[in-house]
Amino acid sequence: MGGRALVQWEHNRDNAPASLTVDLYSGGAAPADVLDEVAFYQVPYAPSTQGADERLDVIARMPSLRVVQLLSAGYEHVLPLLPDHVTLCNGRGLHDASTAEHALALILAAQRDLPRWALDQRDRRWAPRPVSSLADQRVVIVGYGSIGRAVERRLLPFEAEVVRVAGRARPGQDVHGADELHALLPDADVVVLVTPLTEATRGLFGAAEFALLPDGALVVNVGRGPVLDTDALLAQNGRVRAALDVTDPEPLPADHSLWEAPGVLLTPHVAGGSAAFYPRARAFMDIQLARWAAGEELANVVRPGARTER
Amino acid sequence: MGGRALVQWEHNRDNAPASLTVDLYSGGAAPADVLDEVAFYQVPYAPSTQGADERLDVIARMPSLRVVQLLSAGYEHVLPLLPDHVTLCNGRGLHDASTAEHALALILAAQRDLPRWALDQRDRRWAPRPVSSLADQRVVIVGYGSIGRAVERRLLPFEAEVVRVAGRARPGQDVHGADELHALLPDADVVVLVTPLTEATRGLFGAAEFALLPDGALVVNVGRGPVLDTDALLAQNGRVRAALDVTDPEPLPADHSLWEAPGVLLTPHVAGGSAAFYPRARAFMDIQLARWAAGEELANVVRPGARTER
């Protein structure tokens, strides 16, 4: 393929096929002298950027553009900025290891009372109390895609039992459909929400679902905040526990009552962007640039450009 | 076998072979009317009892005693209380799942900055920062017995690398000897101490070992406090991090400087006694009582009675 590639990391520039001209851009002021020729643009990854963003505005200044590569899973915000002929690829899969790991961190923190010990440590208080465990718990994974499978792989050696739920049942894979969720909740010890946000998943876990859980059950959300109904959680008043990396609203305002809700543990949307993300993203970019240079089909295409075959 | 058994849980009484007479004792005042006949005594499990203890004093009032069964791994404190003819069994293995799970909880808490988020939550502060991961980390397990293996099983699905160290090398199992530890530490990201306390392991991890670790490495101790040299850790002043379920001294006095040492995360010796312990201990006791009733060899004998074959 002709034209330049603009990527974030020296690693990918150094590993790129010799036939590619690769420049670096990690955000901020764009390299104006190369924008005319950029055909492949990897938008620099920045986990917590919000609002207006030079990294996206610069797309309008790339007349030779053919491919935009995001390293996030979400891509809807970029679609309005793309000419029809530009192919859009996302970062599906690159956050799986990081997100699944955080789900386990949240489950274990809740079961092992880690927030209590953090506060006791600050108060210089040695006061052991019995703690729960992950062992022997029945964990319902809601959203059995690649992240859900990554969560499951990490859960099983803890001698926990996993129940799989996806939008549609896949009986051959022992995956229950969302329509069976209500029947599964009364026997759940832990529920892990790892679904993307769609019209089908918005508010998926609300008052009816909380009501079906046994006392002391734990709901973990590492998907998207609005999948869980915040008011319904608050109404539980500690009867059901929660460990949330994503919230609705997000960021959570300082005066929101979720901060002090009993039995609720919060982390500020850090699941997917841990150190685990970077080596996986760099390795993906090496392969993606090699595909591009060879004229092969790209991975993770979420919207093909109008001039490519569809 | 003749004589009565005295155990802690109704579950084990209800599941005992019909040939056994089983009574219950869960600590406190002993059932005086049956002590004369008790031949098998399971000392009631109490994770955090210290000092003088009726559960052990009662041994002197059991003239028919043949077997004392502990559910803890440690047993040295009981040896002086036993007549020569009494067999002593311990709870080796029953805490493995619980302890290994806590090791993972501590590693993930440290890598994912959970104490920071707990304090931010208390301050109603949403302030994401990049976090480390367990993925891609090299974890040196010091003490590759049954708990070490249980830790390893839980680590591997996180895409971490495990390096095994035991007292003596077992080349066929890829286990390094303790004499190789110094050569391994410069490449370690995480060190997990899961050794029992012996003269060989006391102070095993001290100033020389800390000095060999790279900046930011994490040392986890779920074994015994004195295996790690507290002063050597304090001297690191945050250069190396630590997550400790056991300390030296223990319990940690309120005025000890370890409480506020930078990069140190503490839990108060709760690793082995979580909810995961109980079903495993009850299942073990079912089998042990059946062995006893059938006159079979007992499991977990740590000191045979003088009249049994050795």
JSON list of N, CA and C in Angstrom, two decimals, chain B residues 28-85:
[
{"chain": "B", "resi": 28, "resn": "GLY", "atom": "N", "xyz": [-14.31, -23.45, 74.59]},
{"chain": "B", "resi": 28, "resn": "GLY", "atom": "CA", "xyz": [-14.91, -23.02, 75.85]},
{"chain": "B", "resi": 28, "resn": "GLY", "atom": "C", "xyz": [-14.99, -24.20, 76.82]},
{"chain": "B", "resi": 29, "resn": "ALA", "atom": "N", "xyz": [-16.03, -24.23, 77.66]},
{"chain": "B", "resi": 29, "resn": "ALA", "atom": "CA", "xyz": [-16.15, -25.27, 78.69]},
{"chain": "B", "resi": 29, "resn": "ALA", "atom": "C", "xyz": [-16.22, -26.65, 78.03]},
{"chain": "B", "resi": 30, "resn": "ALA", "atom": "N", "xyz": [-15.39, -27.58, 78.48]},
{"chain": "B", "resi": 30, "resn": "ALA", "atom": "CA", "xyz": [-15.34, -28.91, 77.88]},
{"chain": "B", "resi": 30, "resn": "ALA", "atom": "C", "xyz": [-16.51, -29.76, 78.40]},
{"chain": "B", "resi": 31, "resn": "PRO", "atom": "N", "xyz": [-16.97, -30.72, 77.58]},
{"chain": "B", "resi": 31, "resn": "PRO", "atom": "CA", "xyz": [-18.07, -31.62, 78.01]},
{"chain": "B", "resi": 31, "resn": "PRO", "atom": "C", "xyz": [-17.54, -32.67, 78.98]},
{"chain": "B", "resi": 32, "resn": "ALA", "atom": "N", "xyz": [-17.54, -32.34, 80.28]},
{"chain": "B", "resi": 32, "resn": "ALA", "atom": "CA", "xyz": [-16.83, -33.13, 81.29]},
{"chain": "B", "resi": 32, "resn": "ALA", "atom": "C", "xyz": [-17.25, -34.59, 81.32]},
{"chain": "B", "resi": 33, "resn": "ASP", "atom": "N", "xyz": [-18.51, -34.87, 81.02]},
{"chain": "B", "resi": 33, "resn": "ASP", "atom": "CA", "xyz": [-19.03, -36.23, 81.17]},
{"chain": "B", "resi": 33, "resn": "ASP", "atom": "C", "xyz": [-18.51, -37.21, 80.13]},
{"chain": "B", "resi": 34, "resn": "VAL", "atom": "N", "xyz": [-17.90, -36.72, 79.06]},
{"chain": "B", "resi": 34, "resn": "VAL", "atom": "CA", "xyz": [-17.42, -37.66, 78.03]},
{"chain": "B", "resi": 34, "resn": "VAL", "atom": "C", "xyz": [-15.90, -37.71, 77.95]},
{"chain": "B", "resi": 35, "resn": "LEU", "atom": "N", "xyz": [-15.20, -36.82, 78.66]},
{"chain": "B", "resi": 35, "resn": "LEU", "atom": "CA", "xyz": [-13.74, -36.71, 78.47]},
{"chain": "B", "resi": 35, "resn": "LEU", "atom": "C", "xyz": [-13.02, -38.02, 78.77]},
{"chain": "B", "resi": 36, "resn": "ASP", "atom": "N", "xyz": [-13.49, -38.78, 79.76]},
{"chain": "B", "resi": 36, "resn": "ASP", "atom": "CA", "xyz": [-12.87, -40.06, 80.12]},
{"chain": "B", "resi": 36, "resn": "ASP", "atom": "C", "xyz": [-12.75, -41.01, 78.94]},
{"chain": "B", "resi": 37, "resn": "GLU", "atom": "N", "xyz": [-13.72, -40.94, 78.05]},
{"chain": "B", "resi": 37, "resn": "GLU", "atom": "CA", "xyz": [-13.79, -41.93, 76.96]},
{"chain": "B", "resi": 37, "resn": "GLU", "atom": "C", "xyz": [-13.26, -41.43, 75.63]},
{"chain": "B", "resi": 38, "resn": "VAL", "atom": "N", "xyz": [-12.88, -40.15, 75.54]},
{"chain": "B", "resi": 38, "resn": "VAL", "atom": "CA", "xyz": [-12.48, -39.61, 74.24]},
{"chain": "B", "resi": 38, "resn": "VAL", "atom": "C", "xyz": [-11.16, -40.22, 73.78]},
{"chain": "B", "resi": 39, "resn": "ALA", "atom": "N", "xyz": [-11.21, -40.89, 72.63]},
{"chain": "B", "resi": 39, "resn": "ALA", "atom": "CA", "xyz": [-10.01, -41.49, 72.05]},
{"chain": "B", "resi": 39, "resn": "ALA", "atom": "C", "xyz": [-9.49, -40.68, 70.86]},
{"chain": "B", "resi": 40, "resn": "PHE", "atom": "N", "xyz": [-10.40, -40.02, 70.15]},
{"chain": "B", "resi": 40, "resn": "PHE", "atom": "CA", "xyz": [-10.05, -39.20, 68.98]},
{"chain": "B", "resi": 40, "resn": "PHE", "atom": "C", "xyz": [-10.55, -37.80, 69.27]},
{"chain": "B", "resi": 41, "resn": "TYR", "atom": "N", "xyz": [-9.62, -36.85, 69.33]},
{"chain": "B", "resi": 41, "resn": "TYR", "atom": "CA", "xyz": [-10.00, -35.48, 69.67]},
{"chain": "B", "resi": 41, "resn": "TYR", "atom": "C", "xyz": [-9.58, -34.53, 68.56]},
{"chain": "B", "resi": 42, "resn": "GLN", "atom": "N", "xyz": [-10.56, -33.95, 67.90]},
{"chain": "B", "resi": 42, "resn": "GLN", "atom": "CA", "xyz": [-10.27, -32.88, 66.94]},
{"chain": "B", "resi": 42, "resn": "GLN", "atom": "C", "xyz": [-10.32, -31.55, 67.68]},
{"chain": "B", "resi": 43, "resn": "VAL", "atom": "N", "xyz": [-9.19, -30.92, 67.83]},
{"chain": "B", "resi": 43, "resn": "VAL", "atom": "CA", "xyz": [-9.13, -29.63, 68.53]},
{"chain": "B", "resi": 43, "resn": "VAL", "atom": "C", "xyz": [-9.94, -28.61, 67.73]},
{"chain": "B", "resi": 44, "resn": "PRO", "atom": "N", "xyz": [-10.92, -27.95, 68.35]},
{"chain": "B", "resi": 44, "resn": "PRO", "atom": "CA", "xyz": [-11.74, -26.98, 67.60]},
{"chain": "B", "resi": 44, "resn": "PRO", "atom": "C", "xyz": [-10.87, -25.91, 66.96]},
{"chain": "B", "resi": 45, "resn": "TYR", "atom": "N", "xyz": [-11.18, -25.61, 65.70]},
{"chain": "B", "resi": 45, "resn": "TYR", "atom": "CA", "xyz": [-10.40, -24.64, 64.94]},
{"chain": "B", "resi": 45, "resn": "TYR", "atom": "C", "xyz": [-10.84, -23.22, 65.29]},
{"chain": "B", "resi": 46, "resn": "ALA", "atom": "N", "xyz": [-9.90, -22.39, 65.64]},
{"chain": "B", "resi": 46, "resn": "ALA", "atom": "CA", "xyz": [-10.16, -20.98, 65.93]},
{"chain": "B", "resi": 46, "resn": "ALA", "atom": "C", "xyz": [-8.98, -20.20, 65.38]},
{"chain": "B", "resi": 47, "resn": "PRO", "atom": "N", "xyz": [-9.18, -19.48, 64.28]},
{"chain": "B", "resi": 47, "resn": "PRO", "atom": "CA", "xyz": [-8.04, -18.94, 63.55]},
{"chain": "B", "resi": 47, "resn": "PRO", "atom": "C", "xyz": [-7.18, -17.97, 64.35]},
{"chain": "B", "resi": 48, "resn": "SER", "atom": "N", "xyz": [-7.75, -17.18, 65.24]},
{"chain": "B", "resi": 48, "resn": "SER", "atom": "CA", "xyz": [-6.93, -16.12, 65.82]},
{"chain": "B", "resi": 48, "resn": "SER", "atom": "C", "xyz": [-6.75, -16.22, 67.33]},
{"chain": "B", "resi": 49, "resn": "THR", "atom": "N", "xyz": [-6.93, -17.41, 67.89]},
{"chain": "B", "resi": 49, "resn": "THR", "atom": "CA", "xyz": [-6.73, -17.56, 69.33]},
{"chain": "B", "resi": 49, "resn": "THR", "atom": "C", "xyz": [-5.24, -17.49, 69.66]},
{"chain": "B", "resi": 50, "resn": "GLN", "atom": "N", "xyz": [-4.92, -16.81, 70.72]},
{"chain": "B", "resi": 50, "resn": "GLN", "atom": "CA", "xyz": [-3.53, -16.75, 71.18]},
{"chain": "B", "resi": 50, "resn": "GLN", "atom": "C", "xyz": [-3.50, -16.95, 72.69]},
{"chain": "B", "resi": 51, "resn": "GLY", "atom": "N", "xyz": [-2.38, -17.49, 73.17]},
{"chain": "B", "resi": 51, "resn": "GLY", "atom": "CA", "xyz": [-2.21, -17.63, 74.62]},
{"chain": "B", "resi": 51, "resn": "GLY", "atom": "C", "xyz": [-2.93, -18.85, 75.17]},
{"chain": "B", "resi": 52, "resn": "ALA", "atom": "N", "xyz": [-3.15, -18.86, 76.47]},
{"chain": "B", "resi": 52, "resn": "ALA", "atom": "CA", "xyz": [-3.73, -20.00, 77.17]},
{"chain": "B", "resi": 52, "resn": "ALA", "atom": "C", "xyz": [-5.08, -20.36, 76.57]},
{"chain": "B", "resi": 53, "resn": "ASP", "atom": "N", "xyz": [-5.40, -21.65, 76.56]},
{"chain": "B", "resi": 53, "resn": "ASP", "atom": "CA", "xyz": [-6.52, -22.08, 75.76]},
{"chain": "B", "resi": 53, "resn": "ASP", "atom": "C", "xyz": [-7.10, -23.38, 76.30]},
{"chain": "B", "resi": 54, "resn": "GLU", "atom": "N", "xyz": [-8.35, -23.32, 76.70]},
{"chain": "B", "resi": 54, "resn": "GLU", "atom": "CA", "xyz": [-9.07, -24.48, 77.21]},
{"chain": "B", "resi": 54, "resn": "GLU", "atom": "C", "xyz": [-9.09, -25.64, 76.21]},
{"chain": "B", "resi": 55, "resn": "ARG", "atom": "N", "xyz": [-9.09, -25.29, 74.90]},
{"chain": "B", "resi": 55, "resn": "ARG", "atom": "CA", "xyz": [-9.15, -26.33, 73.87]},
{"chain": "B", "resi": 55, "resn": "ARG", "atom": "C", "xyz": [-7.94, -27.26, 73.95]},
{"chain": "B", "resi": 56, "resn": "LEU", "atom": "N", "xyz": [-6.80, -26.70, 74.41]},
{"chain": "B", "resi": 56, "resn": "LEU", "atom": "CA", "xyz": [-5.60, -27.53, 74.53]},
{"chain": "B", "resi": 56, "resn": "LEU", "atom": "C", "xyz": [-5.46, -28.08, 75.95]},
{"chain": "B", "resi": 57, "resn": "ASP", "atom": "N", "xyz": [-5.83, -27.28, 76.95]},
{"chain": "B", "resi": 57, "resn": "ASP", "atom": "CA", "xyz": [-5.73, -27.74, 78.33]},
{"chain": "B", "resi": 57, "resn": "ASP", "atom": "C", "xyz": [-6.53, -29.03, 78.56]},
{"chain": "B", "resi": 58, "resn": "VAL", "atom": "N", "xyz": [-7.60, -29.17, 77.82]},
{"chain": "B", "resi": 58, "resn": "VAL", "atom": "CA", "xyz": [-8.50, -30.30, 78.03]},
{"chain": "B", "resi": 58, "resn": "VAL", "atom": "C", "xyz": [-7.85, -31.64, 77.67]},
{"chain": "B", "resi": 59, "resn": "ILE", "atom": "N", "xyz": [-6.77, -31.58, 76.88]},
{"chain": "B", "resi": 59, "resn": "ILE", "atom": "CA", "xyz": [-6.07, -32.82, 76.50]},
{"chain": "B", "resi": 59, "resn": "ILE", "atom": "C", "xyz": [-5.63, -33.60, 77.74]},
{"chain": "B", "resi": 60, "resn": "ALA", "atom": "N", "xyz": [-5.23, -32.88, 78.78]},
{"chain": "B", "resi": 60, "resn": "ALA", "atom": "CA", "xyz": [-4.75, -33.54, 80.01]},
{"chain": "B", "resi": 60, "resn": "ALA", "atom": "C", "xyz": [-5.86, -34.29, 80.74]},
{"chain": "B", "resi": 61, "resn": "ARG", "atom": "N", "xyz": [-7.10, -34.04, 80.37]},
{"chain": "B", "resi": 61, "resn": "ARG", "atom": "CA", "xyz": [-8.23, -34.68, 81.05]},
{"chain": "B", "resi": 61, "resn": "ARG", "atom": "C", "xyz": [-8.83, -35.81, 80.22]},
{"chain": "B", "resi": 62, "resn": "MET", "atom": "N", "xyz": [-8.05, -36.33, 79.25]},
{"chain": "B", "resi": 62, "resn": "MET", "atom": "CA", "xyz": [-8.55, -37.39, 78.37]},
{"chain": "B", "resi": 62, "resn": "MET", "atom": "C", "xyz": [-7.68, -38.63, 78.52]},
{"chain": "B", "resi": 63, "resn": "PRO", "atom": "N", "xyz": [-7.95, -39.48, 79.52]},
{"chain": "B", "resi": 63, "resn": "PRO", "atom": "CA", "xyz": [-7.09, -40.65, 79.79]},
{"chain": "B", "resi": 63, "resn": "PRO", "atom": "C", "xyz": [-7.14, -41.71, 78.69]},
{"chain": "B", "resi": 64, "resn": "SER", "atom": "N", "xyz": [-8.19, -41.74, 77.88]},
{"chain": "B", "resi": 64, "resn": "SER", "atom": "CA", "xyz": [-8.30, -42.76, 76.81]},
{"chain": "B", "resi": 64, "resn": "SER", "atom": "C", "xyz": [-7.76, -42.26, 75.47]},
{"chain": "B", "resi": 65, "resn": "LEU", "atom": "N", "xyz": [-7.18, -41.09, 75.46]},
{"chain": "B", "resi": 65, "resn": "LEU", "atom": "CA", "xyz": [-6.82, -40.43, 74.21]},
{"chain": "B", "resi": 65, "resn": "LEU", "atom": "C", "xyz": [-5.81, -41.23, 73.39]},
{"chain": "B", "resi": 66, "resn": "ARG", "atom": "N", "xyz": [-6.06, -41.35, 72.08]},
{"chain": "B", "resi": 66, "resn": "ARG", "atom": "CA", "xyz": [-5.13, -42.00, 71.15]},
{"chain": "B", "resi": 66, "resn": "ARG", "atom": "C", "xyz": [-4.69, -41.07, 70.02]},
{"chain": "B", "resi": 67, "resn": "VAL", "atom": "N", "xyz": [-5.60, -40.16, 69.59]},
{"chain": "B", "resi": 67, "resn": "VAL", "atom": "CA", "xyz": [-5.30, -39.29, 68.45]},
{"chain": "B", "resi": 67, "resn": "VAL", "atom": "C", "xyz": [-5.75, -37.86, 68.74]},
{"chain": "B", "resi": 68, "resn": "VAL", "atom": "N", "xyz": [-4.86, -36.92, 68.50]},
{"chain": "B", "resi": 68, "resn": "VAL", "atom": "CA", "xyz": [-5.24, -35.51, 68.47]},
{"chain": "B", "resi": 68, "resn": "VAL", "atom": "C", "xyz": [-5.14, -35.02, 67.03]},
{"chain": "B", "resi": 69, "resn": "GLN", "atom": "N", "xyz": [-6.23, -34.46, 66.58]},
{"chain": "B", "resi": 69, "resn": "GLN", "atom": "CA", "xyz": [-6.29, -33.94, 65.20]},
{"chain": "B", "resi": 69, "resn": "GLN", "atom": "C", "xyz": [-6.38, -32.42, 65.26]},
{"chain": "B", "resi": 70, "resn": "LEU", "atom": "N", "xyz": [-5.36, -31.74, 64.73]},
{"chain": "B", "resi": 70, "resn": "LEU", "atom": "CA", "xyz": [-5.41, -30.28, 64.57]},
{"chain": "B", "resi": 70, "resn": "LEU", "atom": "C", "xyz": [-5.87, -29.94, 63.17]},
{"chain": "B", "resi": 71, "resn": "LEU", "atom": "N", "xyz": [-6.49, -28.80, 63.02]},
{"chain": "B", "resi": 71, "resn": "LEU", "atom": "CA", "xyz": [-6.84, -28.33, 61.67]},
{"chain": "B", "resi": 71, "resn": "LEU", "atom": "C", "xyz": [-5.94, -27.20, 61.20]},
{"chain": "B", "resi": 72, "resn": "SER", "atom": "N", "xyz": [-4.99, -26.83, 62.05]},
{"chain": "B", "resi": 72, "resn": "SER", "atom": "CA", "xyz": [-3.96, -25.88, 61.64]},
{"chain": "B", "resi": 72, "resn": "SER", "atom": "C", "xyz": [-2.78, -26.65, 61.05]},
{"chain": "B", "resi": 73, "resn": "ALA", "atom": "N", "xyz": [-1.93, -25.94, 60.32]},
{"chain": "B", "resi": 73, "resn": "ALA", "atom": "CA", "xyz": [-0.70, -26.56, 59.81]},
{"chain": "B", "resi": 73, "resn": "ALA", "atom": "C", "xyz": [0.34, -26.63, 60.93]},
{"chain": "B", "resi": 74, "resn": "GLY", "atom": "N", "xyz": [0.43, -25.59, 61.72]},
{"chain": "B", "resi": 74, "resn": "GLY", "atom": "CA", "xyz": [1.39, -25.56, 62.82]},
{"chain": "B", "resi": 74, "resn": "GLY", "atom": "C", "xyz": [0.97, -26.52, 63.93]},
{"chain": "B", "resi": 75, "resn": "TYR", "atom": "N", "xyz": [1.93, -27.22, 64.53]},
{"chain": "B", "resi": 75, "resn": "TYR", "atom": "CA", "xyz": [1.58, -28.20, 65.57]},
{"chain": "B", "resi": 75, "resn": "TYR", "atom": "C", "xyz": [2.58, -28.22, 66.72]},
{"chain": "B", "resi": 76, "resn": "GLU", "atom": "N", "xyz": [3.69, -27.47, 66.57]},
{"chain": "B", "resi": 76, "resn": "GLU", "atom": "CA", "xyz": [4.76, -27.56, 67.55]},
{"chain": "B", "resi": 76, "resn": "GLU", "atom": "C", "xyz": [4.26, -27.22, 68.95]},
{"chain": "B", "resi": 77, "resn": "HIS", "atom": "N", "xyz": [3.32, -26.27, 69.06]},
{"chain": "B", "resi": 77, "resn": "HIS", "atom": "CA", "xyz": [2.83, -25.83, 70.37]},
{"chain": "B", "resi": 77, "resn": "HIS", "atom": "C", "xyz": [2.07, -26.93, 71.10]},
{"chain": "B", "resi": 78, "resn": "VAL", "atom": "N", "xyz": [1.65, -27.97, 70.39]},
{"chain": "B", "resi": 78, "resn": "VAL", "atom": "CA", "xyz": [0.84, -29.02, 71.01]},
{"chain": "B", "resi": 78, "resn": "VAL", "atom": "C", "xyz": [1.72, -30.18, 71.50]},
{"chain": "B", "resi": 79, "resn": "LEU", "atom": "N", "xyz": [2.88, -30.35, 70.89]},
{"chain": "B", "resi": 79, "resn": "LEU", "atom": "CA", "xyz": [3.74, -31.49, 71.23]},
{"chain": "B", "resi": 79, "resn": "LEU", "atom": "C", "xyz": [4.00, -31.62, 72.73]},
{"chain": "B", "resi": 80, "resn": "PRO", "atom": "N", "xyz": [4.30, -30.53, 73.44]},
{"chain": "B", "resi": 80, "resn": "PRO", "atom": "CA", "xyz": [4.61, -30.69, 74.87]},
{"chain": "B", "resi": 80, "resn": "PRO", "atom": "C", "xyz": [3.40, -31.15, 75.70]},
{"chain": "B", "resi": 81, "resn": "LEU", "atom": "N", "xyz": [2.21, -31.04, 75.14]},
{"chain": "B", "resi": 81, "resn": "LEU", "atom": "CA", "xyz": [1.00, -31.39, 75.90]},
{"chain": "B", "resi": 81, "resn": "LEU", "atom": "C", "xyz": [0.60, -32.84, 75.72]},
{"chain": "B", "resi": 82, "resn": "LEU", "atom": "N", "xyz": [1.30, -33.58, 74.83]},
{"chain": "B", "resi": 82, "resn": "LEU", "atom": "CA", "xyz": [0.85, -34.91, 74.46]},
{"chain": "B", "resi": 82, "resn": "LEU", "atom": "C", "xyz": [1.60, -36.02, 75.18]},
{"chain": "B", "resi": 83, "resn": "PRO", "atom": "N", "xyz": [0.88, -36.99, 75.77]},
{"chain": "B", "resi": 83, "resn": "PRO", "atom": "CA", "xyz": [1.53, -38.22, 76.22]},
{"chain": "B", "resi": 83, "resn": "PRO", "atom": "C", "xyz": [2.17, -38.93, 75.02]},
{"chain": "B", "resi": 84, "resn": "ASP", "atom": "N", "xyz": [3.21, -39.72, 75.29]},
{"chain": "B", "resi": 84, "resn": "ASP", "atom": "CA", "xyz": [3.98, -40.35, 74.21]},
{"chain": "B", "resi": 84, "resn": "ASP", "atom": "C", "xyz": [3.14, -41.24, 73.30]},
{"chain": "B", "resi": 85, "resn": "HIS", "atom": "N", "xyz": [2.12, -41.88, 73.87]},
{"chain": "B", "resi": 85, "resn": "HIS", "atom": "CA", "xyz": [1.37, -42.85, 73.07]},
{"chain": "B", "resi": 85, "resn": "HIS", "atom": "C", "xyz": [0.33, -42.21, 72.15]}
]
